[in-house]
Coordinates of C-alpha atoms and ligand atoms in Angstrom, one line a residue:
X221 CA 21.6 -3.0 10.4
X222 CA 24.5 -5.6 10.0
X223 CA 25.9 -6.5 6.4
X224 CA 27.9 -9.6 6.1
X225 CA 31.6 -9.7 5.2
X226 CA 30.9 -12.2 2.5
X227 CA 34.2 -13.7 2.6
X228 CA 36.2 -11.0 3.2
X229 CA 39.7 -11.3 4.5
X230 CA 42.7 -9.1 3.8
X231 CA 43.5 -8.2 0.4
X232 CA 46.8 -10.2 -0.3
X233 CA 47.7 -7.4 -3.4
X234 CA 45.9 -4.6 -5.8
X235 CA 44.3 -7.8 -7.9
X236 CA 42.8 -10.0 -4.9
X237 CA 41.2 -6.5 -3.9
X238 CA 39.1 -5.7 -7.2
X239 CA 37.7 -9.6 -6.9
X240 CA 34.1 -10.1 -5.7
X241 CA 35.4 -12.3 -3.2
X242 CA 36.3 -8.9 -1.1
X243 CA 32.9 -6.9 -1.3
X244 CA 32.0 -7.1 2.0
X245 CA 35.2 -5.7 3.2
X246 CA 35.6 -1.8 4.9
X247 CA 37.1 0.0 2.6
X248 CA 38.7 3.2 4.0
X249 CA 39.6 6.2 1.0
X250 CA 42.3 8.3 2.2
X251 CA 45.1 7.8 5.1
X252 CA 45.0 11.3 6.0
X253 CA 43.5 12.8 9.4
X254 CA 40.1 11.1 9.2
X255 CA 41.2 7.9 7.9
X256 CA 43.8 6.7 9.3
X257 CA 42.0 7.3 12.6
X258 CA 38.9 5.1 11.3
X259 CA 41.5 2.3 10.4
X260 CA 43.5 2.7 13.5
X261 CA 40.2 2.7 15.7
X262 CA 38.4 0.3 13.4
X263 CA 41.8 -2.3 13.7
X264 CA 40.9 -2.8 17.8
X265 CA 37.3 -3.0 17.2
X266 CA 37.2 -6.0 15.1
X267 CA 39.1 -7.8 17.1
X268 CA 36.5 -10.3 17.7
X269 CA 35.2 -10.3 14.2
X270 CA 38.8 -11.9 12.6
X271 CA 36.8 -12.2 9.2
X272 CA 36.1 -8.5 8.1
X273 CA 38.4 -7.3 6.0
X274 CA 40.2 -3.3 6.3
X275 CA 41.7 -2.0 4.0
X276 CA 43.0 1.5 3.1
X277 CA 43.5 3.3 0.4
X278 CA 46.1 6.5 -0.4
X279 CA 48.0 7.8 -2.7
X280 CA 51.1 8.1 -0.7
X281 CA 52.4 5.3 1.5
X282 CA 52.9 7.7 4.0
X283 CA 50.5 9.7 6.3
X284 CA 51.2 13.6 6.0
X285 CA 51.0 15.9 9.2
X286 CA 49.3 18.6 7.7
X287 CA 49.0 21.4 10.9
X288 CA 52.9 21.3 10.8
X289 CA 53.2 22.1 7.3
X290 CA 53.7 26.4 8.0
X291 CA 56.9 25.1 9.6
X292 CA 58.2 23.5 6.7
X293 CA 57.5 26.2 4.4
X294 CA 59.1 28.3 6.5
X295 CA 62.2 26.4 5.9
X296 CA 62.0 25.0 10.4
X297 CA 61.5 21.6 9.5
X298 CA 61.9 19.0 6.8
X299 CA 59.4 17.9 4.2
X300 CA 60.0 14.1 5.0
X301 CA 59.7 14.8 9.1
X302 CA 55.7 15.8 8.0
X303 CA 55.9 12.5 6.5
X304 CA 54.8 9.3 8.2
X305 CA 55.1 6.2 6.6
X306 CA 51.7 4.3 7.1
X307 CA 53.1 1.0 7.5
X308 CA 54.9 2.2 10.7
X309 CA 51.0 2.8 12.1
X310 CA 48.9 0.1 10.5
X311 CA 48.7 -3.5 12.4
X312 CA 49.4 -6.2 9.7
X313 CA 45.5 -6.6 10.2
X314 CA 45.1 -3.7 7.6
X315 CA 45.6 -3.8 4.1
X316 CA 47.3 -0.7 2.8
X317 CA 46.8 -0.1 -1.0
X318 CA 48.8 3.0 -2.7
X319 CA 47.1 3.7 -5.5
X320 CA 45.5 6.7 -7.0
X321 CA 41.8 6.5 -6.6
X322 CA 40.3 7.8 -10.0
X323 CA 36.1 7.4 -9.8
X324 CA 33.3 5.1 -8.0
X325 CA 30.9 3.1 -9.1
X326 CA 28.3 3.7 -6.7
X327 CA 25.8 0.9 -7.7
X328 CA 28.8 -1.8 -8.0
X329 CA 29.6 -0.5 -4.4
X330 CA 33.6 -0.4 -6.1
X331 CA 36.1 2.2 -5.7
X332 CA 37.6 2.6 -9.1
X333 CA 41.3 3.0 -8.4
X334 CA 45.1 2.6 -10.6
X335 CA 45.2 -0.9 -9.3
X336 CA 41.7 -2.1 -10.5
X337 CA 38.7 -2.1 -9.0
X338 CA 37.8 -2.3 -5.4
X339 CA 34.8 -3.6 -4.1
X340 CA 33.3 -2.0 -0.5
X341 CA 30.6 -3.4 2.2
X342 CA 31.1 -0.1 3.7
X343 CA 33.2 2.6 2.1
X344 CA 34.8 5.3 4.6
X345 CA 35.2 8.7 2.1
X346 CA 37.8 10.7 3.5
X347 CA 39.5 12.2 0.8
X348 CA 40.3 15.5 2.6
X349 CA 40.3 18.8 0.2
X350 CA 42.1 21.2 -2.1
X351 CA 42.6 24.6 -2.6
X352 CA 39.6 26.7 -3.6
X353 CA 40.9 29.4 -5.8
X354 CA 37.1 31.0 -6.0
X355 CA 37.6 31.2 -9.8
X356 CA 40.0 33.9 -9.4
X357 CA 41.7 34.7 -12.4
X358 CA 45.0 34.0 -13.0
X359 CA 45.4 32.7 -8.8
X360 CA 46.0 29.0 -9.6
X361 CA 48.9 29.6 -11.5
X362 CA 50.2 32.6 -10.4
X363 CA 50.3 31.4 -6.8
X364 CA 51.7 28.4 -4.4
X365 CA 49.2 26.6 -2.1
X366 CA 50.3 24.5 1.0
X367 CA 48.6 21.7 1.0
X368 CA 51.0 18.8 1.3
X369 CA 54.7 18.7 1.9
X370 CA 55.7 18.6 -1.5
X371 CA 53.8 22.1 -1.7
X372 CA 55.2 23.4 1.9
X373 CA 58.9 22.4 0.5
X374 CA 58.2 24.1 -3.1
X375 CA 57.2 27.2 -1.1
X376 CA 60.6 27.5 1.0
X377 CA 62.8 26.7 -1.8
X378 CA 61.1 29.7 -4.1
X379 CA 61.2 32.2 -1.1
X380 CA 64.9 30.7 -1.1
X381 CA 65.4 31.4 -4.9
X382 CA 63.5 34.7 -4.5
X383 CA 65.9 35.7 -1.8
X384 CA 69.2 35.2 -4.1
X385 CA 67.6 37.0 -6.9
X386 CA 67.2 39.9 -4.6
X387 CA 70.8 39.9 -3.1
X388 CA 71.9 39.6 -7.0
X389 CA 69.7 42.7 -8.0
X390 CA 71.3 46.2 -7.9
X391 CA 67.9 48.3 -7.7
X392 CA 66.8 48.8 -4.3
X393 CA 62.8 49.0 -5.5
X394 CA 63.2 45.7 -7.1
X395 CA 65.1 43.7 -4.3
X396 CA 62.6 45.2 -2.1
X397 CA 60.2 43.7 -4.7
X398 CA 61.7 39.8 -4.9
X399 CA 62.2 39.9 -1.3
X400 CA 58.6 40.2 0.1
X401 CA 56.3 37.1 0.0
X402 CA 52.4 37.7 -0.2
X403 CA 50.1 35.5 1.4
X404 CA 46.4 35.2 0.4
X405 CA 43.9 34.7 3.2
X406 CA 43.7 35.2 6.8
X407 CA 42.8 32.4 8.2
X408 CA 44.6 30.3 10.1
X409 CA 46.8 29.0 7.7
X410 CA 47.2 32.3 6.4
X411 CA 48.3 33.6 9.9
X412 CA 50.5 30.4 10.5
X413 CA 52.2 30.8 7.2
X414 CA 52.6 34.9 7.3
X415 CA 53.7 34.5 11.3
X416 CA 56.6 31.9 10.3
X417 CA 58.2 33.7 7.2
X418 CA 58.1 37.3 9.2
X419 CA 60.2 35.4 11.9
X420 CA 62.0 33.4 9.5
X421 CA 62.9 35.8 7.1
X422 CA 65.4 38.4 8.4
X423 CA 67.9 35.4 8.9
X424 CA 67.7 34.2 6.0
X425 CA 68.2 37.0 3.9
X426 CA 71.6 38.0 5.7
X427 CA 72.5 34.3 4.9
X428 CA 71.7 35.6 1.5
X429 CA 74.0 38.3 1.5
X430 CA 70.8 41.0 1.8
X431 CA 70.0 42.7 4.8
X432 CA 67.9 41.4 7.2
X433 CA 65.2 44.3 6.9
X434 CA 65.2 43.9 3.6
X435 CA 62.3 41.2 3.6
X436 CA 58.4 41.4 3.5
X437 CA 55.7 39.3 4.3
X438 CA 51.9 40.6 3.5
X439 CA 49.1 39.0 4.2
X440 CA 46.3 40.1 2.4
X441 CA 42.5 39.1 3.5
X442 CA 38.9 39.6 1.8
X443 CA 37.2 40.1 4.9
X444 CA 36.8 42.7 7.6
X445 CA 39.0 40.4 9.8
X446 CA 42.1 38.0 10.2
X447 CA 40.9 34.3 11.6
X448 CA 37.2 35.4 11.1
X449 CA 34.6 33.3 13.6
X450 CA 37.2 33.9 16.5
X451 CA 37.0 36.1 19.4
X452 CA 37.9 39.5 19.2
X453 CA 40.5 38.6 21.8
X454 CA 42.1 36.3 20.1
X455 CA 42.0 38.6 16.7
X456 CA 43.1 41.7 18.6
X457 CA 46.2 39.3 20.2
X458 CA 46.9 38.0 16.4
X459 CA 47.8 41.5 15.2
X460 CA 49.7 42.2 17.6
X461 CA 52.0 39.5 16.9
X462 CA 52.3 40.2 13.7
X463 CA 52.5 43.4 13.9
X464 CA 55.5 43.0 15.9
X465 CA 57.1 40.4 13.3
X466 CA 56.4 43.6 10.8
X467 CA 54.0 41.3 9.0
X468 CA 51.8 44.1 6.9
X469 CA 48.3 42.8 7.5
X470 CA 45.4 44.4 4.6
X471 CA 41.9 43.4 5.4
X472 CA 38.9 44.3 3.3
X473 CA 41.3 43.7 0.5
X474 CA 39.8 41.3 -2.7
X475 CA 41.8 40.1 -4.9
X476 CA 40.4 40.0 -8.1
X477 CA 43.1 38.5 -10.4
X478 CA 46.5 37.3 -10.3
X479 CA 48.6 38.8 -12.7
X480 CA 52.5 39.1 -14.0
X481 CA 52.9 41.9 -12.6
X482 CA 51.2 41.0 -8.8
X483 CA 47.9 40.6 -7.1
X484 CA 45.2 42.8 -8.4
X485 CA 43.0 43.8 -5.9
X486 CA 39.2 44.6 -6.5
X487 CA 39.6 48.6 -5.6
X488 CA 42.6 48.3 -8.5
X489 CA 45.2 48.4 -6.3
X490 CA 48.4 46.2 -7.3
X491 CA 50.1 44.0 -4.3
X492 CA 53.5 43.2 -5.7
X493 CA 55.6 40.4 -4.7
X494 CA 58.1 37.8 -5.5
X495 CA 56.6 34.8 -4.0
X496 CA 52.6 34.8 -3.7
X497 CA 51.1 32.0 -1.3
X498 CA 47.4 31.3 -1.8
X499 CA 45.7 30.1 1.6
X500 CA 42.4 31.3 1.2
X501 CA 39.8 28.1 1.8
X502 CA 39.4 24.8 0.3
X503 CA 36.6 22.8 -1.3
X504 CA 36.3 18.5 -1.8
X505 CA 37.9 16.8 -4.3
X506 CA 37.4 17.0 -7.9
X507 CA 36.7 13.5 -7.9
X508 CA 34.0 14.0 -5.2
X509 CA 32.3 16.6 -7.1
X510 CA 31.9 14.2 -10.4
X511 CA 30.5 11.4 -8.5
X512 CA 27.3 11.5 -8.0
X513 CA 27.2 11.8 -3.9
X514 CA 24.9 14.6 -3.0
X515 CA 26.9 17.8 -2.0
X516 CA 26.8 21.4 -0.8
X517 CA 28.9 23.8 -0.1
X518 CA 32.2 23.8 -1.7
X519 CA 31.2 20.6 -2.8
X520 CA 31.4 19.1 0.1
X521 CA 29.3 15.8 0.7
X522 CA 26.5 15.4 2.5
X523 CA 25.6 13.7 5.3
X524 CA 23.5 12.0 7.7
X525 CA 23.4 12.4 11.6
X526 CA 25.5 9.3 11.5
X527 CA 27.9 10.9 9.0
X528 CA 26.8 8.6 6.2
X529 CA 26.3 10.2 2.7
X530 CA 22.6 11.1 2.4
X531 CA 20.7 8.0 0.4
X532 CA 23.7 6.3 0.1
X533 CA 23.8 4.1 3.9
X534 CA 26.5 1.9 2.8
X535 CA 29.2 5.1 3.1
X536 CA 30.7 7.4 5.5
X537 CA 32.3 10.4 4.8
X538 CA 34.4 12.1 7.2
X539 CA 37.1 15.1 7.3
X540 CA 37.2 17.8 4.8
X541 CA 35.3 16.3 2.1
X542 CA 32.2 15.7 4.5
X543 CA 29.8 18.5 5.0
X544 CA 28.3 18.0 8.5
X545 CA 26.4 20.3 10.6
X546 CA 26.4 21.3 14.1
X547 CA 23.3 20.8 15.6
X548 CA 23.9 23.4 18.6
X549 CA 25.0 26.1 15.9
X550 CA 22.9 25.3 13.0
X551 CA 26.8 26.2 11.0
X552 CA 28.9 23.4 8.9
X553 CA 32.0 22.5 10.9
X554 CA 35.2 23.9 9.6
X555 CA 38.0 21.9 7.6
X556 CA 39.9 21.2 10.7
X557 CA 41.7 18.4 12.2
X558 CA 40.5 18.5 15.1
X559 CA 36.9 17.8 13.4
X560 CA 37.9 15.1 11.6
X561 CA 39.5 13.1 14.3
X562 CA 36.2 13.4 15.9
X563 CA 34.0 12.3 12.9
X564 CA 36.8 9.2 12.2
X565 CA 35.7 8.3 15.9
X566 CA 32.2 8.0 15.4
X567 CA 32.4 6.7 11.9
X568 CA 34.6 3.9 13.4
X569 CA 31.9 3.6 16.4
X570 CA 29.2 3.0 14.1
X571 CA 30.9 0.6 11.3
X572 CA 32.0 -1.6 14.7
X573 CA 28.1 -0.8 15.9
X574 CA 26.4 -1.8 12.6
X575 CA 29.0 -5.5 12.8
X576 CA 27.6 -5.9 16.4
X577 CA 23.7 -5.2 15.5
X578 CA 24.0 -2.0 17.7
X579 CA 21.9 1.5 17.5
X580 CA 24.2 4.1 15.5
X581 CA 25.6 7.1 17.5
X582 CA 24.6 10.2 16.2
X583 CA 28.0 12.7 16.2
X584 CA 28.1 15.4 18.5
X585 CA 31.4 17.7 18.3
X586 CA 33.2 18.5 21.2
X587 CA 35.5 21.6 20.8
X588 CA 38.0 21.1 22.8
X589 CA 39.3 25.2 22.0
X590 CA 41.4 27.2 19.0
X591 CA 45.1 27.2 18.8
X592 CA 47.0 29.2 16.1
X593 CA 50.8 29.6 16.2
X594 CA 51.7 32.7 15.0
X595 CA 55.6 32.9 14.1
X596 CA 58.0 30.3 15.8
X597 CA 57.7 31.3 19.6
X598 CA 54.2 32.5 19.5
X599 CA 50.7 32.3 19.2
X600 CA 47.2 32.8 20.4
X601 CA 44.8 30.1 21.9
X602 CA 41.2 30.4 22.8
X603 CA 40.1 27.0 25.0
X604 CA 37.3 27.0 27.3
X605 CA 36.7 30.3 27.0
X606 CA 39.9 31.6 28.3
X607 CA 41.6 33.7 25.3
X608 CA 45.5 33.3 25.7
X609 CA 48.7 34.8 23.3
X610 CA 52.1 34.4 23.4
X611 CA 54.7 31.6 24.4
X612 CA 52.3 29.6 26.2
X613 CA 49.8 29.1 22.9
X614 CA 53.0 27.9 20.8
X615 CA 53.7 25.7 23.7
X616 CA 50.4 24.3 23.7
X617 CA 50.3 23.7 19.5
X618 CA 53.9 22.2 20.1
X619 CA 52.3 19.8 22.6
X620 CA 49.1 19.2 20.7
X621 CA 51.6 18.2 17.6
X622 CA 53.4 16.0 19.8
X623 CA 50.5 14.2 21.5
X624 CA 48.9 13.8 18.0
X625 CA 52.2 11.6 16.9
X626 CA 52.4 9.8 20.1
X627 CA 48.6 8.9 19.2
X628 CA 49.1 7.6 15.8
X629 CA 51.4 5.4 16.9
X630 CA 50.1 4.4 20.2
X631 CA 46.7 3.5 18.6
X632 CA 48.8 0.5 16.6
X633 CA 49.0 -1.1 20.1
X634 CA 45.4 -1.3 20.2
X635 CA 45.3 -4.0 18.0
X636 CA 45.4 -7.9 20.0
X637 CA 45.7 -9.2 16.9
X638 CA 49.3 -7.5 16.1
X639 CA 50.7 -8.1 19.7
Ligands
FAD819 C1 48.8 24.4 6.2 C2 47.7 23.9 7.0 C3 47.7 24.0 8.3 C4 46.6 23.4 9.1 N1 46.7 23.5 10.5 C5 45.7 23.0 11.2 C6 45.7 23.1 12.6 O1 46.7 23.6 13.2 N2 44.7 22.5 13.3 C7 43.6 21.9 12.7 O2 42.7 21.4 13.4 N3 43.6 21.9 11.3 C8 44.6 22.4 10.6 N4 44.5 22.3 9.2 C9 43.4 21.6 8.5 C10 43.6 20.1 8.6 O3 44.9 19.8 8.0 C11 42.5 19.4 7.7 O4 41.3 19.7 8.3 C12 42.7 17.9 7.8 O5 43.9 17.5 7.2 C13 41.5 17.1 7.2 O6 41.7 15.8 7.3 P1 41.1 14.8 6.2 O7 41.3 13.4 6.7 O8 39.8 15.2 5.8 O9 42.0 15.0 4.9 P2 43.6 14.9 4.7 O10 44.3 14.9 6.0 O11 44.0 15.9 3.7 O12 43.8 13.4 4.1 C14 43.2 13.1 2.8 C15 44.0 11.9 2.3 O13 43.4 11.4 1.1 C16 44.4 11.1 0.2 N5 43.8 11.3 -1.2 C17 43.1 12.3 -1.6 N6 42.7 12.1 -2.9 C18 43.1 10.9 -3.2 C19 42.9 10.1 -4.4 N7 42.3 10.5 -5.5 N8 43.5 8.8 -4.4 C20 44.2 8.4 -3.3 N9 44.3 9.1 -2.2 C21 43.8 10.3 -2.1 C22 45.5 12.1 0.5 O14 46.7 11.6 0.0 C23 45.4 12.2 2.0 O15 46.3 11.2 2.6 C24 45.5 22.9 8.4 C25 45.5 22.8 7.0 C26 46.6 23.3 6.3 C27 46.5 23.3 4.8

């Protein structure tokens, strides 16, 4: 069950990681929800084992707080407050690497990455996702995504430009056109987004010179129902939140291409728009689905009961990218936060486990409830069975944002080694 850290210590730059030398190291893909929270747990667990090497591996030198990204498309916060550099969380016991990651070489047991090769014991895969267009025509390019900050910035500052080319247009149909953003899915980033520009909106345009009725926000879904799998209490409290922001909610509505001139629907209706926002699902990587890892659905990769990829024991997957299945429901757990928190515990449990020669832990998920913020003083909640909507729910996402960024930043205490 144990593998041996053959020499592994902490990777001194890019080139001392691609050696040989650091193959028995943990290697941990992607700083984002999942894996930071494996490197944060993992840095306190190895505390007694000073010659295992952590490192992790991301694109950005900075961890992105994804569930606050509505807020900063909606113009309430800024881009760089989403952003948290990772060397304010990691103990010096981790080795950060920024690089791209680009491919893997499976039998090599190397991540192939911008800075050379690096060579795993274990490898942690927790690449997150990406937007999953569902081949629709025309969507990728036609519409924004919001995804990262970069993405949640890009969409205020068009709704921004959109707004001035309204006030600067003379026909009413036309401003009316500029001004109204459309929002592609009704889920809860859908919701989250739709909820914050409706609140947003009316101010901004009078500090546009338009008036403050003049803007729209639709949001546009495929299925019979906004944040479908939730209870009908919470749905039924959803609309009506909306509905009271004006947000102009269309469900059984398909959209079958994205054009020039708007959102073609599959009944042949036109939605028209000046800003469209695409939040309708995501699927794994690219570079997940070209690597050879079994996957299913949306490309997601599959797992063991221990959340590592199926035939491959020396790697965990965890987050978005990793397709894992709730025993009690038989259903794959959603892209959520929350679930990959979870999954970055166990994985770290079981690397620390597998070091000490102990049984692996099976993951169980623990919902600990549903929390959606819908505009910027409300939103609906559904935890332990108890459906709530209004101030309270925003309160309670507020505090859930908050406790998260105390914990990232706590957990760097963890670590003996640092102190
Ligand atoms: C707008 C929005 C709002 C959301 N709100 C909520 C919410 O309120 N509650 C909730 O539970 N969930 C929410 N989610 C879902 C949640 O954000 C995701 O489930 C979560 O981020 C998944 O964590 P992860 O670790 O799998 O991936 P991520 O957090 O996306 O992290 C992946 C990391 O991998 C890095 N990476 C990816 N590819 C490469 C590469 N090739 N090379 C180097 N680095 C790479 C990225 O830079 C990133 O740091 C929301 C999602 C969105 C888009």
């Amino acid at each position: 069950m144990s593998w041996s850290p053959a020499g592994a210590g902490p990777m001194e730059d890019a080139v001392s990681a691609s050696t040989a030398e650091s193959s028995g190291q943990i290697v941990v893909a992607g700083a984002g929800y999942a894996g930071l929270h494996v490197a944060l747990r993992l840095t306190a667990k190895l505390r007694n084992d000073p010659e295992m090497g952590l490192a992790l591996v991301d694109r950005h030198d900075y961890h992105q707080v994804i569930t606050e990204l509505p807020r900063v498309a909606g113009g309430t916060r800024a881009a760089d407050a989403v952003r948290i550099p990772v060397q304010d969380m990691l103990a010096e016991r981790v080795r950060f690497v920024q690089t791209e990651i680009t491919g893997f070489d499976l039998a090599g047991r190397r991540l192939l990455t911008g800075a050379g090769p690096i060579g795993w014991g274990r490898l942690v895969l927790a690449l997150g996702s990406r937007p999953n267009d569902f081949a629709i025509p025309g969507l990728a390019q036609r519409a924004l995504s919001v995804y990262s900050a970069d993405d949640a910035e890009r969409v205020w500052a068009e709704v921004s430009k959109a707004l001035m080319s309204a006030a600067a247009e003379t026909d009413p149909e036309e401003q009316r056109r500029l001004a109204t953003v459309v929002v592609g899915g009704g889920g809860a980033t859908g919701v989250e987004l739709a909820g914050e520009l409706a609140e947003i909106l009316p101010e901004a345009a009078t500090g546009h010179g338009l008036a403050p009725g003049r803007p729209a926000v639709r949001l546009i879904e495929a299925g019979p129902t906004i944040l479908a799998g939730s209870s009908p209490q919470l749905i039924d409290k959803a609309t009506r939140i909306l509905s009271d922001l004006g947000v102009q909610v269309r469900t059984n509505a398909a959209i079958a291409a994205a054009t020039e001139e708007g959102l073609r629907l599959t009944d042949g209706q036109l939605v028209e728009g000046g800003v469209f926002v695409w939040a309708g699902g995501v699927k794994a990587p690219e570079l997940v689905a070209d690597s050879g890892l079994p996957t299913g659905h949306n490309g997601r990769v599959k797992v063991d009961r221990y959340l590592r990829v199926l035939d491959h024991p020396d790697i965990y997957a965890a987050g978005d990218l990793a397709s894992v299945t709730d025993p009690r429901t038989g259903h794959v757990l959603p892209p959520l936060a929350q679930v990959a928190l979870e999954e970055g515990e166990t994985v770290a449990r079981n690397l620390d486990a597998e070091l000490s020669g102990k049984p692996l832990e099976a993951f169980t998920f623990h919902d600990k409830g549903f929390v959606v913020s819908v505009g910027t003083r409300r939103g609906v909640a559904d935890i332990a069975g108890i459906t709530t909507g209004g101030r309270l729910a925003h309160l309670l996402k507020d505090a859930i944002e908050w406790e998260y960024r105390q914990s990232v930043t706590h957990l760097r205490g963890w670590d003996p080694v640092a102190i």
